[in-house]
Amino acid sequence: TMMLPFAFVATTLLIQIATAQKFDPYQLNGGLVAAVAGKDYVLIASDTRLTDGGYGINSRRYLSGRIWSASSSTSLSTVSSNTPTESSPLSSPPTTTTTLTWKRSPAQWESDGSLVMPSSNGLDNDSGSRKISQKEIKPAFIPSSPSFPAHPAQMNLPIMIGSAGCASDCESLKRRVRLELDALECSFPTGSMGVQSVANLLQQVLYGRRGFPFYSFCVVAGIDQQESHDGRCGSGAVYVYDAIGSYERVAVASAGTGRELLQPILDRLFSGQFQNQADKQIESRDEISRDTMAVPAGKQRMGVAGSLRPPVQTTVNCSWEEAVNNVARAYQSVAEREISVGDEIVICVVKTSETGDGSPVVDVFSYPLKKH
């Protein structure tokens, strides 16, 4: 009779241990984010599919926790334009004959900092709309206001963060970072933080939760105004993170589901502009083809203190149109092979206007991907 209570207790403990081992607070909801830094622009991209961690699809137009602005709620304003949403073909690089027809819309932000999902009512090829050239599109300028001054040296450019992984953790991280920015920007003389400061803040927030980390894999994209010349926009800056805050500055970054497929494609597309010419000059098989994005060790040292530059280039040498097409082509390839990536790609581009005054332009382009 004494063995019955003991057996019951032992069975209960075994059940509790088995249940505890099955407990998993995280869920991978898919999402693939990428960013590219150029000489005078930066772009960030994401697909819009939200999965349940398996083959189920919760949403095909999810963007709330994927792309969001790191600007504080007091300095962020809605970028508006009188230009209606139109479809525009962006010619791909000369190496291909593909023409991608995009739906373009001005960048708009929700009150919580999330990028507004472009309207699905825009014109496209299926609706019989005509193709228009890029010259016919009027860029959406950031209006002159206290939040976005007209002078380039004082402008408050949006710093964008892309996050993928567990959707609830991405939303929680977004709110935490924006609350920290609201508190910190009050003490800044200029009233806004640069992209390097935001990158460092995100690292501290992620590392502060290293014991029970945010299941969020992030990229940060913005214009580095410290590298601006003659009062014009500086070069693009992109940082890539892991879940506990380790980060580095790179020219091309990706994070999330399908990163292992997307990153090598992007590396080849953006290095191919120089590598194709180098391959033609190789006369013998014994000659080694060097990585064109690598910085020689002798050129990494800078300053009297001997600090080091990144071992790779931190910007790509191509136009923003070519960068947008390269990113879209890479996403198309990944969407064919990864079930968690698809439906639509949204690309937000911050660039210098074509008028020559150095004022910034923020545009959003969208393109359909495969719907599994």
CSV table of C-alpha atoms in Angstrom, one decimal:
chain,number,residue,atom,x,y,z
A,1,THR,CA,0.0,0.0,0.0
A,2,MET,CA,2.9,2.3,0.7
A,3,MET,CA,4.1,1.8,-2.9
A,4,LEU,CA,1.0,3.4,-4.5
A,5,PRO,CA,1.6,6.9,-3.3
A,6,PHE,CA,5.2,6.7,-4.3
A,7,ALA,CA,4.3,5.4,-7.7
A,8,PHE,CA,1.8,8.2,-8.1
A,9,VAL,CA,4.3,10.9,-7.1
A,10,ALA,CA,7.0,9.4,-9.4
A,11,THR,CA,4.6,9.4,-12.3
A,12,THR,CA,3.5,12.9,-11.6
A,13,LEU,CA,7.1,14.1,-11.6
A,14,LEU,CA,7.9,12.3,-14.8
A,15,ILE,CA,4.9,14.0,-16.5
A,16,GLN,CA,6.0,17.4,-15.2
A,17,ILE,CA,9.5,16.9,-16.4
A,18,ALA,CA,8.3,15.8,-19.9
A,19,THR,CA,6.0,18.8,-20.0
A,20,ALA,CA,8.8,21.2,-19.0
A,21,GLN,CA,11.1,19.8,-21.7
A,22,LYS,CA,8.4,20.5,-24.3
A,23,PHE,CA,7.9,24.1,-23.1
A,24,ASP,CA,9.1,26.5,-25.8
A,25,PRO,CA,8.3,30.2,-25.4
A,26,TYR,CA,9.4,31.1,-28.9
A,27,GLN,CA,7.8,30.7,-32.3
A,28,LEU,CA,9.4,31.4,-35.6
A,29,ASN,CA,6.9,33.3,-37.6
A,30,GLY,CA,9.1,33.7,-40.7
A,31,GLY,CA,10.1,36.9,-42.3
A,32,LEU,CA,13.2,37.8,-44.3
A,33,VAL,CA,14.7,41.3,-44.0
A,34,ALA,CA,17.6,42.8,-46.0
A,35,ALA,CA,19.4,46.1,-46.3
A,36,VAL,CA,21.9,47.7,-48.7
A,37,ALA,CA,24.1,50.7,-48.2
A,38,GLY,CA,25.1,52.9,-51.1
A,39,LYS,CA,27.2,56.0,-51.6
A,40,ASP,CA,24.2,58.4,-51.2
A,41,TYR,CA,21.3,56.1,-50.4
A,42,VAL,CA,20.2,53.2,-48.2
A,43,LEU,CA,17.4,50.7,-48.7
A,44,ILE,CA,15.7,48.1,-46.5
A,45,ALA,CA,13.4,45.3,-47.7
A,46,SER,CA,11.2,42.7,-46.3
A,47,ASP,CA,8.7,40.1,-47.5
A,48,THR,CA,5.1,40.3,-46.1
A,49,ARG,CA,4.3,36.7,-45.2
A,50,LEU,CA,3.5,35.8,-41.6
A,51,THR,CA,3.5,32.1,-40.8
A,52,ASP,CA,2.5,30.1,-37.8
A,53,GLY,CA,5.9,28.5,-37.5
A,54,GLY,CA,5.0,25.7,-40.0
A,55,TYR,CA,3.1,25.5,-43.2
A,56,GLY,CA,0.2,27.7,-42.0
A,57,ILE,CA,0.0,31.3,-43.2
A,58,ASN,CA,-1.5,33.8,-40.7
A,59,SER,CA,-1.2,36.9,-43.0
A,60,ARG,CA,0.0,37.7,-46.5
A,61,ARG,CA,0.3,41.4,-45.9
A,62,TYR,CA,2.1,41.7,-42.6
A,63,LEU,CA,4.6,44.6,-42.2
A,64,SER,CA,4.0,46.0,-38.7
A,65,GLY,CA,6.9,44.4,-36.9
A,66,ARG,CA,9.1,43.9,-40.0
A,67,ILE,CA,10.1,47.4,-41.0
A,68,TRP,CA,9.8,50.3,-38.5
A,69,SER,CA,11.4,53.6,-37.9
A,70,ALA,CA,13.8,54.1,-35.0
A,71,SER,CA,13.0,57.8,-34.9
A,72,SER,CA,11.2,58.9,-31.8
A,73,SER,CA,7.4,59.5,-31.8
A,74,THR,CA,8.1,63.3,-31.5
A,75,SER,CA,10.4,63.6,-34.5
A,76,LEU,CA,8.7,61.2,-36.9
A,77,SER,CA,6.2,62.7,-39.3
A,78,THR,CA,4.3,61.2,-42.1
A,79,VAL,CA,5.9,61.5,-45.5
A,80,SER,CA,3.2,62.5,-47.9
A,81,SER,CA,3.0,63.3,-51.5
A,82,ASN,CA,0.4,64.4,-54.0
A,83,THR,CA,1.7,61.9,-56.5
A,84,PRO,CA,-0.7,58.9,-56.8
A,85,THR,CA,0.4,55.4,-56.6
A,86,GLU,CA,1.6,54.3,-60.0
A,87,SER,CA,3.3,51.3,-61.6
A,88,SER,CA,6.8,51.9,-62.9
A,89,PRO,CA,9.3,49.5,-64.7
A,90,LEU,CA,12.7,49.6,-63.1
A,91,SER,CA,15.1,48.3,-65.7
A,92,SER,CA,17.4,45.6,-64.4
A,93,PRO,CA,21.2,45.7,-64.9
A,94,PRO,CA,22.4,45.2,-68.5
A,95,THR,CA,23.4,41.6,-67.7
A,96,THR,CA,19.7,40.6,-67.9
A,97,THR,CA,16.7,41.4,-70.0
A,98,THR,CA,14.2,41.2,-67.2
A,99,THR,CA,12.0,44.2,-66.5
A,100,LEU,CA,10.4,44.5,-63.1
A,101,THR,CA,7.2,46.5,-62.8
A,102,TRP,CA,6.7,48.1,-59.4
A,103,LYS,CA,4.0,49.7,-57.5
A,104,ARG,CA,5.5,52.9,-56.1
A,105,SER,CA,4.0,54.9,-53.2
A,106,PRO,CA,5.3,57.6,-50.8
A,107,ALA,CA,6.6,56.4,-47.5
A,108,GLN,CA,4.1,56.6,-44.7
A,109,TRP,CA,4.5,55.6,-41.0
A,110,GLU,CA,2.0,54.5,-38.4
A,111,SER,CA,1.9,56.2,-35.0
A,112,ASP,CA,3.9,53.3,-33.5
A,113,GLY,CA,6.7,53.8,-36.1
A,114,SER,CA,5.8,50.9,-38.4
A,115,LEU,CA,6.0,51.4,-42.2
A,116,VAL,CA,2.5,51.5,-43.7
A,117,MET,CA,1.8,48.6,-46.0
A,118,PRO,CA,1.5,49.9,-49.6
A,119,SER,CA,-2.1,49.8,-50.9
A,120,SER,CA,-3.0,46.8,-53.0
A,121,ASN,CA,-5.3,49.0,-55.1
A,122,GLY,CA,-2.4,50.5,-57.0
A,123,LEU,CA,-2.0,50.0,-60.7
A,124,ASP,CA,-0.2,47.0,-62.0
A,125,ASN,CA,0.2,45.0,-65.2
A,126,ASP,CA,-2.7,42.7,-64.5
A,127,SER,CA,-5.1,45.7,-64.4
A,128,GLY,CA,-4.0,46.8,-67.8
A,129,SER,CA,-2.1,49.9,-66.7
A,130,ARG,CA,0.5,51.4,-69.0
A,131,LYS,CA,4.2,51.2,-68.2
A,132,ILE,CA,5.7,54.6,-67.5
A,133,SER,CA,9.4,55.6,-67.4
A,134,GLN,CA,11.2,56.5,-64.2
A,135,LYS,CA,11.5,60.1,-65.4
A,136,GLU,CA,7.7,60.5,-65.3
A,137,ILE,CA,7.6,59.8,-61.6
A,138,LYS,CA,7.9,62.8,-59.3
A,139,PRO,CA,9.9,61.9,-56.2
A,140,ALA,CA,8.2,62.3,-52.8
A,141,PHE,CA,10.2,64.9,-51.0
A,142,ILE,CA,10.2,65.2,-47.3
A,143,PRO,CA,8.2,68.3,-46.5
A,144,SER,CA,9.9,71.2,-44.8
A,145,SER,CA,8.8,71.1,-41.2
A,146,PRO,CA,10.4,71.2,-37.7
A,147,SER,CA,10.7,67.5,-37.9
A,148,PHE,CA,12.3,67.4,-41.4
A,149,PRO,CA,14.2,70.7,-41.9
A,150,ALA,CA,14.9,71.6,-45.5
A,151,HIS,CA,18.6,72.2,-45.0
A,152,PRO,CA,20.4,68.9,-45.6
A,153,ALA,CA,22.9,69.5,-42.7
A,154,GLN,CA,20.0,69.8,-40.2
A,155,MET,CA,17.6,67.2,-41.7
A,156,ASN,CA,16.2,64.4,-39.6
A,157,LEU,CA,16.4,61.4,-41.8
A,158,PRO,CA,14.5,58.2,-40.8
A,159,ILE,CA,16.6,55.4,-39.4
A,160,MET,CA,14.9,52.2,-40.2
A,161,ILE,CA,15.1,48.8,-38.4
A,162,GLY,CA,14.1,45.5,-39.9
A,163,SER,CA,13.3,42.6,-37.6
A,164,ALA,CA,12.3,39.0,-38.3
A,165,GLY,CA,11.7,36.0,-36.1
A,166,CYS,CA,9.1,35.7,-33.4
A,167,ALA,CA,6.4,38.4,-34.3
A,168,SER,CA,5.5,39.1,-30.6
A,169,ASP,CA,9.2,39.6,-29.7
A,170,CYS,CA,9.7,41.9,-32.7
A,171,GLU,CA,6.7,44.1,-31.6
A,172,SER,CA,8.0,44.1,-28.0
A,173,LEU,CA,11.5,45.1,-29.2
A,174,LYS,CA,10.1,47.9,-31.4
A,175,ARG,CA,8.2,49.4,-28.4
A,176,ARG,CA,11.2,49.1,-26.1
A,177,VAL,CA,13.7,50.7,-28.5
A,178,ARG,CA,11.3,53.6,-29.4
A,179,LEU,CA,10.7,54.2,-25.7
A,180,GLU,CA,14.4,54.4,-25.1
A,181,LEU,CA,14.8,56.8,-28.0
A,182,ASP,CA,12.1,59.0,-26.7
A,183,ALA,CA,14.0,59.3,-23.4
A,184,LEU,CA,17.5,59.7,-24.8
A,185,GLU,CA,16.7,62.2,-27.6
A,186,CYS,CA,15.7,64.8,-25.0
A,187,SER,CA,19.3,65.1,-23.9
A,188,PHE,CA,20.8,65.3,-27.5
A,189,PRO,CA,21.7,68.8,-28.6
A,190,THR,CA,20.4,68.3,-32.1
A,191,GLY,CA,17.3,66.5,-30.9
A,192,SER,CA,17.9,63.4,-32.9
A,193,MET,CA,20.3,60.4,-32.7
A,194,GLY,CA,22.5,59.3,-35.6
A,195,VAL,CA,22.5,55.8,-37.1
A,196,GLN,CA,25.6,54.8,-35.2
A,197,SER,CA,24.0,55.8,-31.9
A,198,VAL,CA,20.8,53.9,-32.8
A,199,ALA,CA,22.9,50.9,-33.7
A,200,ASN,CA,24.6,51.0,-30.4
A,201,LEU,CA,21.4,51.4,-28.5
A,202,LEU,CA,19.8,48.4,-30.2
A,203,GLN,CA,22.9,46.3,-29.3
A,204,GLN,CA,22.5,47.3,-25.6
A,205,VAL,CA,18.8,46.4,-25.6
A,206,LEU,CA,19.4,43.0,-27.2
A,207,TYR,CA,22.4,42.2,-25.0
A,208,GLY,CA,20.5,43.2,-21.9
A,209,ARG,CA,18.1,40.4,-22.6
A,210,ARG,CA,20.8,37.8,-23.3
A,211,GLY,CA,19.5,35.5,-20.5
A,212,PHE,CA,16.1,35.3,-22.1
A,213,PRO,CA,16.7,37.0,-25.5
A,214,PHE,CA,14.3,38.6,-27.9
A,215,TYR,CA,13.9,36.1,-30.7
A,216,SER,CA,14.4,38.8,-33.2
A,217,PHE,CA,17.1,39.1,-35.9
A,218,CYS,CA,17.6,42.7,-36.9
A,219,VAL,CA,19.2,44.9,-39.5
A,220,VAL,CA,19.6,48.7,-39.1
A,221,ALA,CA,19.7,51.0,-42.1
A,222,GLY,CA,20.1,54.8,-42.2
A,223,ILE,CA,22.1,57.7,-43.7
A,224,ASP,CA,25.4,58.4,-41.8
A,225,GLN,CA,25.3,62.2,-41.6
A,226,GLN,CA,28.7,62.3,-40.0
A,227,GLU,CA,30.1,61.2,-43.4
A,228,SER,CA,28.2,63.9,-45.3
A,229,HIS,CA,30.2,66.3,-47.6
A,230,ASP,CA,29.3,69.8,-48.7
A,231,GLY,CA,26.0,69.7,-46.7
A,232,ARG,CA,24.7,66.8,-48.7
A,233,CYS,CA,23.4,63.5,-47.6
A,234,GLY,CA,26.1,61.2,-46.3
A,235,SER,CA,26.7,57.6,-47.3
A,236,GLY,CA,24.4,54.7,-46.3
A,237,ALA,CA,25.1,52.7,-43.2
A,238,VAL,CA,23.8,49.2,-42.6
A,239,TYR,CA,24.3,47.0,-39.4
A,240,VAL,CA,23.4,43.4,-39.0
A,241,TYR,CA,22.7,41.7,-35.6
A,242,ASP,CA,22.2,38.3,-34.1
A,243,ALA,CA,19.6,37.7,-31.3
A,244,ILE,CA,21.9,38.7,-28.4
A,245,GLY,CA,23.3,41.9,-29.9
A,246,SER,CA,26.5,41.0,-31.7
A,247,TYR,CA,26.6,43.3,-34.7
A,248,GLU,CA,28.8,44.7,-37.4
A,249,ARG,CA,28.7,47.3,-40.2
A,250,VAL,CA,28.4,45.8,-43.7
A,251,ALA,CA,27.4,46.9,-47.2
A,252,VAL,CA,24.8,44.2,-47.7
A,253,ALA,CA,22.9,42.5,-44.8
A,254,SER,CA,20.1,40.0,-44.4
A,255,ALA,CA,18.4,38.3,-41.4
A,256,GLY,CA,15.6,36.0,-40.8
A,257,THR,CA,14.2,32.9,-42.4
A,258,GLY,CA,16.0,32.1,-45.6
A,259,ARG,CA,19.0,34.2,-44.8
A,260,GLU,CA,21.3,31.3,-45.7
A,261,LEU,CA,19.8,31.4,-49.2
A,262,LEU,CA,19.6,35.2,-49.6
A,263,GLN,CA,23.0,36.3,-48.4
A,264,PRO,CA,25.2,34.5,-50.9
A,265,ILE,CA,22.9,35.7,-53.8
A,266,LEU,CA,23.1,39.3,-52.7
A,267,ASP,CA,26.9,39.0,-52.3
A,268,ARG,CA,27.3,37.7,-55.8
A,269,LEU,CA,24.9,40.2,-57.4
A,270,PHE,CA,26.6,43.2,-55.8
A,271,SER,CA,30.1,42.0,-56.3
A,272,GLY,CA,29.4,40.9,-59.8
A,273,GLN,CA,29.5,44.4,-61.1
A,274,PHE,CA,33.3,44.3,-60.7
A,275,GLN,CA,33.9,40.6,-60.7
A,276,ASN,CA,32.5,40.1,-64.2
A,277,GLN,CA,35.2,42.3,-65.6
A,278,ALA,CA,37.9,40.7,-63.5
A,279,ASP,CA,36.9,37.3,-64.6
A,280,LYS,CA,37.4,38.3,-68.2
A,281,GLN,CA,41.0,39.4,-67.5
A,282,ILE,CA,42.0,36.0,-65.9
A,283,GLU,CA,44.3,34.4,-68.5
A,284,SER,CA,45.3,31.3,-66.5
A,285,ARG,CA,43.6,29.0,-64.1
A,286,ASP,CA,46.5,29.5,-61.6
A,287,GLU,CA,45.5,33.2,-61.1
A,288,ILE,CA,43.5,33.8,-57.9
A,289,SER,CA,40.3,35.8,-58.2
A,290,ARG,CA,40.2,38.2,-55.2
A,291,ASP,CA,37.1,39.3,-53.3
A,292,THR,CA,36.4,42.8,-54.7
A,293,MET,CA,34.6,43.9,-51.5
A,294,ALA,CA,37.5,43.1,-49.2
A,295,VAL,CA,39.7,45.9,-47.9
A,296,PRO,CA,43.5,45.2,-47.9
A,297,ALA,CA,45.0,45.0,-44.4
A,298,GLY,CA,47.3,47.9,-45.1
A,299,LYS,CA,44.4,50.2,-45.8
A,300,GLN,CA,42.3,49.2,-42.7
A,301,ARG,CA,44.4,51.3,-40.2
A,302,MET,CA,43.2,54.9,-39.8
A,303,GLY,CA,44.1,57.8,-37.5
A,304,VAL,CA,47.0,58.3,-35.1
A,305,ALA,CA,45.5,55.9,-32.5
A,306,GLY,CA,45.6,53.1,-35.1
A,307,SER,CA,41.9,52.2,-35.1
A,308,LEU,CA,40.8,49.8,-37.8
A,309,ARG,CA,38.3,50.2,-40.5
A,310,PRO,CA,36.0,47.3,-41.3
A,311,PRO,CA,37.7,44.5,-43.3
A,312,VAL,CA,35.1,44.9,-46.1
A,313,GLN,CA,33.6,47.8,-47.9
A,314,THR,CA,30.6,49.2,-46.1
A,315,THR,CA,28.9,50.6,-49.3
A,316,VAL,CA,28.1,49.2,-52.7
A,317,ASN,CA,29.1,51.0,-55.9
A,318,CYS,CA,25.9,51.0,-57.8
A,319,SER,CA,22.8,53.1,-58.3
A,320,TRP,CA,19.8,52.8,-56.1
A,321,GLU,CA,17.8,51.5,-59.1
A,322,GLU,CA,20.3,48.6,-59.6
A,323,ALA,CA,20.3,47.9,-55.9
A,324,VAL,CA,16.5,47.6,-55.8
A,325,ASN,CA,16.5,45.3,-58.8
A,326,ASN,CA,19.2,43.1,-57.3
A,327,VAL,CA,17.3,42.8,-54.0
A,328,ALA,CA,14.1,41.9,-55.9
A,329,ARG,CA,15.8,39.3,-58.0
A,330,ALA,CA,17.4,37.7,-54.9
A,331,TYR,CA,14.0,37.6,-53.1
A,332,GLN,CA,12.4,36.0,-56.1
A,333,SER,CA,15.0,33.2,-56.0
A,334,VAL,CA,14.5,32.6,-52.3
A,335,ALA,CA,10.7,32.6,-52.6
A,336,GLU,CA,11.0,29.7,-55.0
A,337,ARG,CA,12.8,27.6,-52.4
A,338,GLU,CA,11.7,28.8,-49.0
A,339,ILE,CA,8.0,28.2,-47.9
A,340,SER,CA,8.2,31.0,-45.3
A,341,VAL,CA,9.1,33.7,-47.8
A,342,GLY,CA,6.6,35.0,-50.4
A,343,ASP,CA,3.5,37.0,-51.3
A,344,GLU,CA,5.1,40.4,-51.7
A,345,ILE,CA,8.4,42.3,-51.2
A,346,VAL,CA,8.4,45.9,-49.9
A,347,ILE,CA,11.5,48.0,-50.3
A,348,CYS,CA,11.9,51.4,-48.6
A,349,VAL,CA,14.6,53.6,-50.2
A,350,VAL,CA,16.1,56.8,-48.6
A,351,LYS,CA,18.1,58.6,-51.2
A,352,THR,CA,19.2,62.1,-52.4
A,353,SER,CA,16.8,64.0,-54.6
A,354,GLU,CA,17.7,64.4,-58.3
A,355,THR,CA,17.4,68.2,-58.1
A,356,GLY,CA,20.9,68.6,-56.8
A,357,ASP,CA,20.0,70.4,-53.5
A,358,GLY,CA,20.9,67.3,-51.4
A,359,SER,CA,17.4,67.0,-49.9
A,360,PRO,CA,16.3,63.5,-49.0
A,361,VAL,CA,13.6,61.4,-50.7
A,362,VAL,CA,11.8,58.4,-49.1
A,363,ASP,CA,10.0,56.1,-51.5
A,364,VAL,CA,8.4,52.7,-51.1
A,365,PHE,CA,8.4,50.1,-53.8
A,366,SER,CA,6.5,46.8,-53.8
A,367,TYR,CA,6.6,43.8,-56.1
A,368,PRO,CA,4.6,40.5,-55.9
A,369,LEU,CA,6.4,37.3,-55.0
A,370,LYS,CA,5.4,33.7,-55.4
A,371,LYS,CA,2.2,32.8,-53.5
A,372,HIS,CA,2.7,29.2,-52.4
